[in-house]
XYZ file of C-alpha atoms in Angstrom:
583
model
C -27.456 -8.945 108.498
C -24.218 -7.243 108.307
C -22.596 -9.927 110.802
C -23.719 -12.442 107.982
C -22.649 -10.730 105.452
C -19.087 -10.083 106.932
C -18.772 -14.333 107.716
C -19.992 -15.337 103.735
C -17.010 -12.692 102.604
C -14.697 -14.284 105.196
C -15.712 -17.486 103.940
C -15.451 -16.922 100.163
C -12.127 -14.885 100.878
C -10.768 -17.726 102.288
C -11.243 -20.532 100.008
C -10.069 -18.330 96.924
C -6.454 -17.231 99.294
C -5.511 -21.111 99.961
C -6.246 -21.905 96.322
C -3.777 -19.046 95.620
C -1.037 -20.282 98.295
C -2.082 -23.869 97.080
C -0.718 -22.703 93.663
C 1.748 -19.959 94.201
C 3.390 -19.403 90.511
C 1.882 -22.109 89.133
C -0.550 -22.160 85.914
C -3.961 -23.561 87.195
C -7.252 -24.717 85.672
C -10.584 -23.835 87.751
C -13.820 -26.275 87.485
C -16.003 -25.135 84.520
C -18.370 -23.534 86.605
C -16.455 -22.053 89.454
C -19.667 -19.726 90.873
C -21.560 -22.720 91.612
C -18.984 -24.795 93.562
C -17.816 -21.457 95.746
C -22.071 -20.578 96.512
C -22.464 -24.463 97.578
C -19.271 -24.194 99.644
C -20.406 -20.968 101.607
C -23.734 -23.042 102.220
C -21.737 -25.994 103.776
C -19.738 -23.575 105.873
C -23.255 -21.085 106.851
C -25.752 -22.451 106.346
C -27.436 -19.930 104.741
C -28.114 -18.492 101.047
C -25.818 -15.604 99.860
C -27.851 -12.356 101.339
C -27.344 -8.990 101.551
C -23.893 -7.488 99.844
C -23.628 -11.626 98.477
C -24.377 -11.059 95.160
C -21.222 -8.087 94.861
C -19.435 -11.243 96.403
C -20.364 -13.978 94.458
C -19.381 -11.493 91.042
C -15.974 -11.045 92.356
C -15.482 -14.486 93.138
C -16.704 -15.375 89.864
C -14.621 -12.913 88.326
C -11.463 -13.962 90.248
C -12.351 -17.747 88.999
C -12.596 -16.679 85.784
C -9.112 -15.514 85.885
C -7.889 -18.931 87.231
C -9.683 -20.799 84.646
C -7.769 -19.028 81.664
C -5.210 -21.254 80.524
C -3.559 -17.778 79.803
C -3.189 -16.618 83.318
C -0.537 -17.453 85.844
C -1.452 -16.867 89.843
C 0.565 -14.786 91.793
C 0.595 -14.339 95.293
C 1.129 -11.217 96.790
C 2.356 -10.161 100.246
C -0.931 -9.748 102.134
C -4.149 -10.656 101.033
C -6.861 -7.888 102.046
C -10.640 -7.161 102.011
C -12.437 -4.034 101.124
C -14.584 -2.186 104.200
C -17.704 -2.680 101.860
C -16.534 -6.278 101.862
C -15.542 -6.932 98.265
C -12.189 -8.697 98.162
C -9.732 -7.090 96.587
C -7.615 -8.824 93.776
C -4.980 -11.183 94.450
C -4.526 -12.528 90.783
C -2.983 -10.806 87.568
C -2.903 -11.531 84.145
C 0.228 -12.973 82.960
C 2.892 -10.921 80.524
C 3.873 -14.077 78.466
C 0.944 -15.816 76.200
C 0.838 -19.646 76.663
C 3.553 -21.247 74.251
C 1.402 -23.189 71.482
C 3.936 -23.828 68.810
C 4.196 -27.685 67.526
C 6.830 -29.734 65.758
C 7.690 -33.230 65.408
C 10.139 -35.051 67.289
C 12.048 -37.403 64.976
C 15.376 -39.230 66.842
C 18.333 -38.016 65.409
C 20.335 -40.380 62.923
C 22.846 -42.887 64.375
C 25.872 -44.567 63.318
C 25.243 -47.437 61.205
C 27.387 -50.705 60.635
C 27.905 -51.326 56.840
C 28.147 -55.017 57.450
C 24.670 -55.141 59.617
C 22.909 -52.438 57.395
C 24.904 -51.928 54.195
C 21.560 -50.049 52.346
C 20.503 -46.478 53.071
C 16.877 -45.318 51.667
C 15.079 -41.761 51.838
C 12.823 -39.719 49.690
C 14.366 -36.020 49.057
C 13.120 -33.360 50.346
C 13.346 -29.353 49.417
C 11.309 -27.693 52.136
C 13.500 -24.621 53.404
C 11.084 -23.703 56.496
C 13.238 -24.996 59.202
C 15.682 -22.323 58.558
C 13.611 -19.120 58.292
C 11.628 -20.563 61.598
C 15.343 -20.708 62.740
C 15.895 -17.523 61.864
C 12.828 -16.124 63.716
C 13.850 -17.745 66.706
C 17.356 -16.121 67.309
C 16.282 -13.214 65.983
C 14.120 -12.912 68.726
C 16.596 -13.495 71.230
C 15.662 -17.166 71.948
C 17.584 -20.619 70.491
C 15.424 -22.817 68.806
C 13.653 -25.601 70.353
C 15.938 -28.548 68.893
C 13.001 -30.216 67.209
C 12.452 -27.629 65.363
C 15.404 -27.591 63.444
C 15.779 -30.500 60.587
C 19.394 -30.042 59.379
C 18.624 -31.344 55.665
C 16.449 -28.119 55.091
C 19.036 -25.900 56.779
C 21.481 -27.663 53.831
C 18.747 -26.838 50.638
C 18.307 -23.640 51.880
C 21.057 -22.405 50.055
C 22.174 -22.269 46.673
C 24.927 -24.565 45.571
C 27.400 -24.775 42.027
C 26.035 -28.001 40.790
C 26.167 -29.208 37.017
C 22.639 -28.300 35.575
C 21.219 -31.256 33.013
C 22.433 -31.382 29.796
C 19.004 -31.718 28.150
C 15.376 -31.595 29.447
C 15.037 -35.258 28.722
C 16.860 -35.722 32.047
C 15.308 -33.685 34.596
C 17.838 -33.082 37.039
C 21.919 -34.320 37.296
C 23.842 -36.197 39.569
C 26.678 -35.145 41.245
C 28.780 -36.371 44.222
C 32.106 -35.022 46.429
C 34.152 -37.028 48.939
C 36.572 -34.670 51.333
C 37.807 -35.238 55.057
C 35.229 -34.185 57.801
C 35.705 -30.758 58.837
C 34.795 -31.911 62.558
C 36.479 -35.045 62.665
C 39.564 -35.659 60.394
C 39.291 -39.684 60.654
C 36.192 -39.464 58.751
C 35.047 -38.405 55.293
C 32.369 -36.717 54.017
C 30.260 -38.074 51.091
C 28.088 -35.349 49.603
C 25.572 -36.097 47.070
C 24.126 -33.159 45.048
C 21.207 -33.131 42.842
C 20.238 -29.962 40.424
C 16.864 -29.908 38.272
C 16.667 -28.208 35.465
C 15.940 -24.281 35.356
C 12.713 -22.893 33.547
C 12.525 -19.214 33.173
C 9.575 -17.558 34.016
C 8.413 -16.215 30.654
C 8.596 -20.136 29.969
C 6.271 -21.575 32.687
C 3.093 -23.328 31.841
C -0.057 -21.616 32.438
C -1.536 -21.637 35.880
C -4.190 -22.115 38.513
C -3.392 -21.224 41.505
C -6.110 -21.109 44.531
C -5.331 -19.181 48.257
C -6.143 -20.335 50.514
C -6.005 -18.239 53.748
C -6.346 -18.343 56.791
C -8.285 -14.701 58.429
C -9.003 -16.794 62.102
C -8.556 -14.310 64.938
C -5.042 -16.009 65.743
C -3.679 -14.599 62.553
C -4.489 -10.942 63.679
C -0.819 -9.957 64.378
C 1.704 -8.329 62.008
C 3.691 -10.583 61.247
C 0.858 -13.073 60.295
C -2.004 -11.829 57.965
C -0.542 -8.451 57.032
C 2.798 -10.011 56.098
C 0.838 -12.876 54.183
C -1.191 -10.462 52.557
C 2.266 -8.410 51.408
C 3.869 -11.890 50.161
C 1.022 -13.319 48.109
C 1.306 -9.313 46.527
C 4.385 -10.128 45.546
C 2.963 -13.618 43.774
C 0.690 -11.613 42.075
C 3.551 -9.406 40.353
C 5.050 -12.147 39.023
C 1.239 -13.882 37.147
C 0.282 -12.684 33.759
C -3.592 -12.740 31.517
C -2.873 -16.830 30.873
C -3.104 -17.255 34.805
C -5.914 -18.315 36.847
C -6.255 -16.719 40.910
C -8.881 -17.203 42.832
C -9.037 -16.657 47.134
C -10.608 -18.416 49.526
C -10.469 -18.119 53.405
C -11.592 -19.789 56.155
C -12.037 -18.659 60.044
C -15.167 -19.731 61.816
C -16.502 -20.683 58.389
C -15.103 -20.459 54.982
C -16.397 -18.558 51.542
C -14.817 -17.707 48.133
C -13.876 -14.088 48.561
C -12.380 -13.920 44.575
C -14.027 -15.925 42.097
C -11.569 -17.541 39.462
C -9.769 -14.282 37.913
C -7.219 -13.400 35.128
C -3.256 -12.856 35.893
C -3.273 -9.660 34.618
C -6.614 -8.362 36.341
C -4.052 -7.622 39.134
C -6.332 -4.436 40.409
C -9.114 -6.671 41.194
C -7.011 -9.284 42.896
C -5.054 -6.702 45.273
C -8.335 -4.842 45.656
C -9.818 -8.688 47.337
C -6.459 -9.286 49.261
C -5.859 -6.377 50.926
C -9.434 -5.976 52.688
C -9.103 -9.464 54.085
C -9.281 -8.826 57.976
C -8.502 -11.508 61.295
C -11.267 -12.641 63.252
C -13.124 -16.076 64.646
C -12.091 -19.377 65.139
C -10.187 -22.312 62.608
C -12.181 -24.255 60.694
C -9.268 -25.176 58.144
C -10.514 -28.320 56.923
C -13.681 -26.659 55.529
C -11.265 -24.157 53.906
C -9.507 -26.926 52.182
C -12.594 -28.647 50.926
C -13.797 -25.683 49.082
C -10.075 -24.623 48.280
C -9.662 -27.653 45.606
C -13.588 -27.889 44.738
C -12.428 -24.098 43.155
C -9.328 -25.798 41.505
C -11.069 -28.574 39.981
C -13.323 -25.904 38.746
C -10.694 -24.073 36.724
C -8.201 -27.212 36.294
C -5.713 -26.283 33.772
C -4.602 -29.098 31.330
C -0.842 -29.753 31.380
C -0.538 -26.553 33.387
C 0.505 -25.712 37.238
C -2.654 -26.387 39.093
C -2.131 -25.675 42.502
C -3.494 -24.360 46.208
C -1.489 -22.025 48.351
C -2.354 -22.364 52.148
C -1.126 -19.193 54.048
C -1.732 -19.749 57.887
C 0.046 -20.029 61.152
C -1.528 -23.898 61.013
C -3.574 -23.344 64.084
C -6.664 -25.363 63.046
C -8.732 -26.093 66.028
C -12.471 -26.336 65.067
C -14.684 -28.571 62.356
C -13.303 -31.705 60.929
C -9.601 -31.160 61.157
C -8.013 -34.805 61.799
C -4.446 -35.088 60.284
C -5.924 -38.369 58.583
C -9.167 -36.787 57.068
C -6.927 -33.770 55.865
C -4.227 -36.495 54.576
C -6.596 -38.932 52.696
C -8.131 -35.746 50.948
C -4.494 -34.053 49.623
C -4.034 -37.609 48.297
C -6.839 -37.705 46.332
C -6.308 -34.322 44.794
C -3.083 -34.837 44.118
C -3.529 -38.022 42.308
C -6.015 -35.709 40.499
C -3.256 -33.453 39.222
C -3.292 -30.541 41.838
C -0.644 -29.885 44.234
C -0.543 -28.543 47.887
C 1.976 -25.700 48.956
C 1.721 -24.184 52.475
C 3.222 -21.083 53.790
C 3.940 -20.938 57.551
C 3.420 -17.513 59.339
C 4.091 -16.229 62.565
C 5.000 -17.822 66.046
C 3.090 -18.702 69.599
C 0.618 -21.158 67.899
C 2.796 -22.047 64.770
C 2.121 -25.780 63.651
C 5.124 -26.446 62.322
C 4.272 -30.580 61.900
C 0.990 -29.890 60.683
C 2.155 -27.779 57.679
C 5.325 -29.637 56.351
C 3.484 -32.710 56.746
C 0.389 -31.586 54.654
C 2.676 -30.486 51.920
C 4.966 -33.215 51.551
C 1.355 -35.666 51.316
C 0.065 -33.035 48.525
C 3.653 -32.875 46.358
C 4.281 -29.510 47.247
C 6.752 -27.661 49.231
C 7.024 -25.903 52.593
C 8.423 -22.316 53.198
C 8.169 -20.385 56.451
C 7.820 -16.630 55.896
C 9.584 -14.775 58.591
C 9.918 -11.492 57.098
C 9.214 -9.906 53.723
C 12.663 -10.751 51.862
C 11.771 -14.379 52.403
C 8.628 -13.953 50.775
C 10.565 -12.172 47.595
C 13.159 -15.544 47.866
C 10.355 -18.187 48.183
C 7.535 -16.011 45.677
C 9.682 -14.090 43.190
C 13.831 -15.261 43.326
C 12.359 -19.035 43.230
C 8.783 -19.147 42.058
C 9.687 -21.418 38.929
C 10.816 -23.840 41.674
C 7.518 -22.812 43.773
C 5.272 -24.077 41.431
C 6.417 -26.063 38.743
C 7.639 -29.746 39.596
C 9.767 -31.160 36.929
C 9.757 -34.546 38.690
C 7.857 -36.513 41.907
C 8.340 -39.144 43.941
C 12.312 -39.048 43.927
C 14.121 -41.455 45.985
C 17.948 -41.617 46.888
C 19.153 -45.405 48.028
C 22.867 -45.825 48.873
C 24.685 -49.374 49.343
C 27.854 -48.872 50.438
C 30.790 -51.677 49.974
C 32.013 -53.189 53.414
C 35.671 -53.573 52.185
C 35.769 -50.047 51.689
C 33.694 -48.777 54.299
C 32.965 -49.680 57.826
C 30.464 -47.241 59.140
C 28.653 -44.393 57.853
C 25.693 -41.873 58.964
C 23.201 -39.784 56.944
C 23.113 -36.416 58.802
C 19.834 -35.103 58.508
C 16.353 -35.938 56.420
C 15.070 -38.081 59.709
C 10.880 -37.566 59.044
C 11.854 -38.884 54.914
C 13.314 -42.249 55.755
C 12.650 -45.405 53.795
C 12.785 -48.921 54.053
C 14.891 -50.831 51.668
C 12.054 -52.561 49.498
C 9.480 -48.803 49.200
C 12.865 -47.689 46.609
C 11.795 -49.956 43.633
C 7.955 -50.200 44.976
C 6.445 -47.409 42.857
C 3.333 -46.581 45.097
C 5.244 -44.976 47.413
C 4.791 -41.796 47.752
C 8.524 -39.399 47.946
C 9.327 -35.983 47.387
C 8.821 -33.702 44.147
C 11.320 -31.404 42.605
C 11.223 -28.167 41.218
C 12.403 -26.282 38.334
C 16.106 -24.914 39.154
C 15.396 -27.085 42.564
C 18.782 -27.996 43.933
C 18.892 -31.150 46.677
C 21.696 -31.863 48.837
C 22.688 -35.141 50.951
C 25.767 -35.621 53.272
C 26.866 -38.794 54.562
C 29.693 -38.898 57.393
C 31.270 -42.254 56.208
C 34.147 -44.108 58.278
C 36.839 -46.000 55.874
C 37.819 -49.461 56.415
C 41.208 -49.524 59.079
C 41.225 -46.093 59.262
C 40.848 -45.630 62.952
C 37.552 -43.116 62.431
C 34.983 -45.661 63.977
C 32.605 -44.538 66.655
C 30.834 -48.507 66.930
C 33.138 -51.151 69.494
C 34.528 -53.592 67.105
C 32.402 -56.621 67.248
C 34.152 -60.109 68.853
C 33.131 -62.274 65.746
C 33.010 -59.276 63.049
C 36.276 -60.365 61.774
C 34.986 -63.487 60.566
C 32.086 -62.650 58.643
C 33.808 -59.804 57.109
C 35.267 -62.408 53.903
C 31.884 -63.114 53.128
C 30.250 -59.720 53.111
C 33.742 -58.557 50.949
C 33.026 -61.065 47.850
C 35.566 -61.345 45.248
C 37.095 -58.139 45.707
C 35.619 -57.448 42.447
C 34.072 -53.877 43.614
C 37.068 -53.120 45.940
C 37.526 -49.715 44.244
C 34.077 -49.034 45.027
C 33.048 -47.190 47.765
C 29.392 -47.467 47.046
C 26.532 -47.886 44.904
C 24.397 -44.838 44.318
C 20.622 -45.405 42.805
C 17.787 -42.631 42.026
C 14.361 -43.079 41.142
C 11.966 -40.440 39.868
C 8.686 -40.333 38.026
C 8.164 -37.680 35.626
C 5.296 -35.576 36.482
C 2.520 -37.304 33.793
C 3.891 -40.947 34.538
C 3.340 -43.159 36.800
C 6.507 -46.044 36.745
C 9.510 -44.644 37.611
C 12.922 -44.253 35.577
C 16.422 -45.585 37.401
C 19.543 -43.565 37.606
C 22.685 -45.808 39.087
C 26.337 -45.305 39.286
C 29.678 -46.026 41.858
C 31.038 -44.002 43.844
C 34.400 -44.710 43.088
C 37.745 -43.900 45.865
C 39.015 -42.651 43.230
C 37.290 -39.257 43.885
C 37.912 -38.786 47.674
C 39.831 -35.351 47.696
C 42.405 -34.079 50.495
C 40.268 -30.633 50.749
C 36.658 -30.063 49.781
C 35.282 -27.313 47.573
C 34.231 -24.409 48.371
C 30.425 -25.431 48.136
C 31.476 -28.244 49.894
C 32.757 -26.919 52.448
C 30.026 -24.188 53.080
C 27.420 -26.878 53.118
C 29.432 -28.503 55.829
C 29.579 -25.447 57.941
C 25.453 -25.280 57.283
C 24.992 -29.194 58.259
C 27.667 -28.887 61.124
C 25.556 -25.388 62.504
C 21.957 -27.394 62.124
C 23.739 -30.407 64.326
C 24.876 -27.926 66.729
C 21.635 -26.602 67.457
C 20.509 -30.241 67.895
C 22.813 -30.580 70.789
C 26.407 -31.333 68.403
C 26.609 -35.082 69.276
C 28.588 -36.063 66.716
C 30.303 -32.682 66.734
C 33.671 -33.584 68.490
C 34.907 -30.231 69.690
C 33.676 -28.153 66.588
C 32.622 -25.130 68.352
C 30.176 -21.958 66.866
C 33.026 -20.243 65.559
C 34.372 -23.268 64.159
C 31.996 -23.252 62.061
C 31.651 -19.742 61.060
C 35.313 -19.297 59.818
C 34.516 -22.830 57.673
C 32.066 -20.603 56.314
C 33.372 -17.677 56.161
C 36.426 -19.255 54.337
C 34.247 -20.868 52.113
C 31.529 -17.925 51.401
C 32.111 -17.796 47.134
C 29.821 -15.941 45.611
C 26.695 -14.632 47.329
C 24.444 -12.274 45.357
C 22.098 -12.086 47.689
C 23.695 -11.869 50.855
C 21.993 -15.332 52.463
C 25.794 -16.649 53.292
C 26.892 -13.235 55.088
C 23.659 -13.366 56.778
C 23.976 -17.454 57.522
C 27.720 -16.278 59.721
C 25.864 -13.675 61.599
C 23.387 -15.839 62.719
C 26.135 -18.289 63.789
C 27.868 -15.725 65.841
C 24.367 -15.111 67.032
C 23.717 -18.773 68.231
C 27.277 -19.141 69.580
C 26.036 -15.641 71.981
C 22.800 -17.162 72.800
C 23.790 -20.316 73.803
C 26.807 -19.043 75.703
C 24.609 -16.465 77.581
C 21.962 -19.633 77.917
C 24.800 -21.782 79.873
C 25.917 -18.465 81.887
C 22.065 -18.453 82.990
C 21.996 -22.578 83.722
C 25.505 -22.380 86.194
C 23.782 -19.262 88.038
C 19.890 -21.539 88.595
C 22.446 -24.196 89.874
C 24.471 -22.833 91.979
């Protein structure tokens, strides 16, 4: 008996040592039911059923399967694999330090260099999402650099504030403005910055509203700077509602359920009292949550008011009917109904970037990452006019610029919003919204005709077809041909806005706010690997901004060097680490 014993332990021991050599410091997956294939291999090997001390065997080889099977665990082998006297085998396998890395975003090519003559017509919706840059944040300040799909240098740009002419009137929701100065990267170039500013509504003088949470309490949102930072930032919403708002909550884990009924502004007790008990726990079923989310703002649909859901969650929806395209076709409906979608990213590990931006941009909302409270006081307090009131949807930007003036040019940023030429007068589709005091900002890297700044090979019969593409010379003082397109929000055909961009206006030095949104597009580039960067290094681009700071109330452009200086450290220390692995 004992002799039997001793050769099923040898056995077992064995075959759970070579899968450990087999996959020294590499993550492994076990078969589903790891018990049953190591009992049927002892049989092959003895013959016999597991006897005697087997079942203390067959536990620890279950347990040390179940450790392989985690998709959390990484095997490690250690210097001499050993066997207890009693003949349990002692463990060989620990549990990893790191958690499995989870977080997705989408990978969009960066923009290239276009030839005016081939491709004289740039299209794109605007967008005013800002969540690229707090993620950003999160990343260095954790030591790291961010993953380069991560970063989308347009929302880097809108992140800050800029000194654009506000509208005259209200008739016109937003005004047009536009700035031509040499490159700060590359002085054969020009930069061609379009700026658009909405109209500012105070907050004594926004509409009524009805605004549903929607949270997220699933057991991934457990840490602190998930649900108990959500549950301090929607606080601070709450501050800002009075008695002719509408809240209500709803959350969703394993299953979802209205945990605060429809409730008055000013009831703010009540609502606090419903927030703050909200606890982490069970699995993501965030299409459910959804569902019952806008059933609850249908409900309590305010007429010519701000009817709108808030999702809070890290975006890690992994049970129930969840499909991007089911969730999709639903936010379109609603929002053809009149209520809009804003989501609120929160913590890291699991953070669906994609997922989030993408459902808010189909439900004409906006998307904010919340990194750390004083993000949530920017997005929920500083900016909440701009948060929830859209002053006009579905705004398009189309640029034609004249190939007698210029030869080449390249949008820098906005790569997920592109357009094709004919969706800018087609009126069912879809583009971004705009907020109240919502400021949008667009740079263009253009290349002037014979001035020696073009990156494209000249072509062998360009030349030629040039005199054609020129016309009359009637436009030669034209640079381009700007054209907007909006909807106001209660209307469904959209108005025009068109004028030249004339040479006329191309200055020897840019602005100030130029030349700090420069520094911001040339430091969202850089962290996308700088291709079009020339030489312009990290510090490059914080003395452009740093001699180009202006006012800053709140302290975002002091903090914007710092996290340059940052970057430029991390990435330096990142190479130091690359030359050691390859030497």
């Amino acid at each position: 008996m004992k002799f039997q014993t001793f050769v099923i332990t040898l056995c077992t021991a064995t075959l759970i040592t070579c899968a450990v050599e087999k996959n020294d410091g590499e993550q492994v997956a076990a078969s589903p039911e790891p018990e049953v294939l190591i009992e049927s291999r002892v049989r092959e090997l003895t013959d016999k059923d597991l006897v005697g001390n087997g079942p203390v065997v067959a536990i620890q080889a279950h347990e040390e399967a179940q450790y392989i099977a985690s998709d959390r665990m990484t095997v490690m082998k250690q210097a001499q694999p050993g066997f207890t006297m009693a003949g349990v085998l002692q463990s060989n396998i620990r549990q990893a330090v790191e958690p499995l890395y989870r977080e997705n975003y989408q990978h969009p090519e960066s923009q290239s260099v276009m030839r005016v003559t081939e491709y004289p017509v740039s299209t794109f919706s605007i967008d005013v999402d800002t969540g690229a840059y707090s993620n950003m944040r999160r990343w260095l300040n954790q030591g790291q650099l961010p993953p380069e799909d991560a970063v989308r240098v347009e929302e880097f740009i809108n992140y800050f504030n800029y000194d654009y002419p506000l509208p005259d009137s209200t008739q016109a929701p937003f005004q047009v403005s536009t700035e031509i100065a040499p490159t700060p990267w590359n002085p054969n170039t020009r930069l061609l910055r379009i700026g658009i500013q909405g109209y500012k509504v105070p907050k004594a003088q926004l509409p009524a509203s009805n605004l549903v949470f929607l949270i997220d309490v699933s057991g991934s949102m457990s840490s602190a700077d998930k649900l108990p930072l959500l549950q301090q930032a929607l606080t601070m919403l709450v501050g800002q509602l009075d008695a002719r708002d509408s809240i209500s909550m709803v959350v969703y884990a394993g299953a979802s359920g209205v945990v605060l009924p429809p409730t008055r502004g000013d009831r703010k007790a009540d609502i606090l009292a419903a927030l703050q008990q909200l606890q982490a726990g069970g699995s993501t079923n965030g299409a459910a949550g959804i569902n019952l989310a806008y059933q609850m703002a249908q409900q309590n649909f305010i007429k010519n008011g701000v009817n709108r859901v808030i999702l809070a969650t890290d975006g890690d929806f992994n049970v129930g009917l969840a499909s991007t395209e089911e969730l999709i076709d639903l936010i379109q409906r609603k929002r053809k109904a009149g209520i809009a979608l804003t989501t609120l990213g929160f913590g890291g590990g699991n953070y669906n970037d994609h997922l989030l931006e993408q459902l808010a941009d189909e439900g004409n909302g906006n998307h904010a990452y919340i990194d750390r409270l004083s993000e949530a006081q920017k997005v929920l307090a500083e900016e909440l006019s701009a948060t929830l009131l859209t002053i006009a949807k579905d705004v398009k930007i189309q640029i034609e610029f004249n190939p007698a003036r210029v030869s080449e040019y390249r949008l820098i940023g906005y790569e997920n919003r592109m357009l094709n030429e004919e969706d800018f007068a087609n009126d069912k589709v879809d583009a971004g919204e705009i907020g109240a005091g919502h400021r949008v900002t667009a740079l263009y890297e253009i290349s002037l005709t014979g001035t020696g700044g073009q990156r494209l090979p000249p072509r062998r019969y360009q030349a030629a077809g040039e005199a054609s593409e020129q016309g009359d010379g009637s436009f030669n003082n034209e640079l381009a041909h700007l054209r907007i397109r909006y909807k106001l929000p209660d209307e469904a055909v959209s108005k025009l806005i068109e004028s030249p961009v004339m040479d006329s206006g191309i200055n020897a030095r840019g602005s100030d706010s130029f030349n700090f949104a420069a520094s911001v597009a040339a430091f969202g580039q850089k962290l996308r690997g700088g291709k079009y960067l020339e030489n312009f290094s990290y510090d490059d681009i914080e003395n452009l901004a740093r001699n180009s700071r202006g006012r800053d109330p709140h302290g975002y452009r002091s903090e914007f060097m710092q996290l340059v200086k940052l970057a430029g450290t991390l990435d330096q220390t990142a190479n130091v680490a690359q030359n050691v692995a390859d030497q």
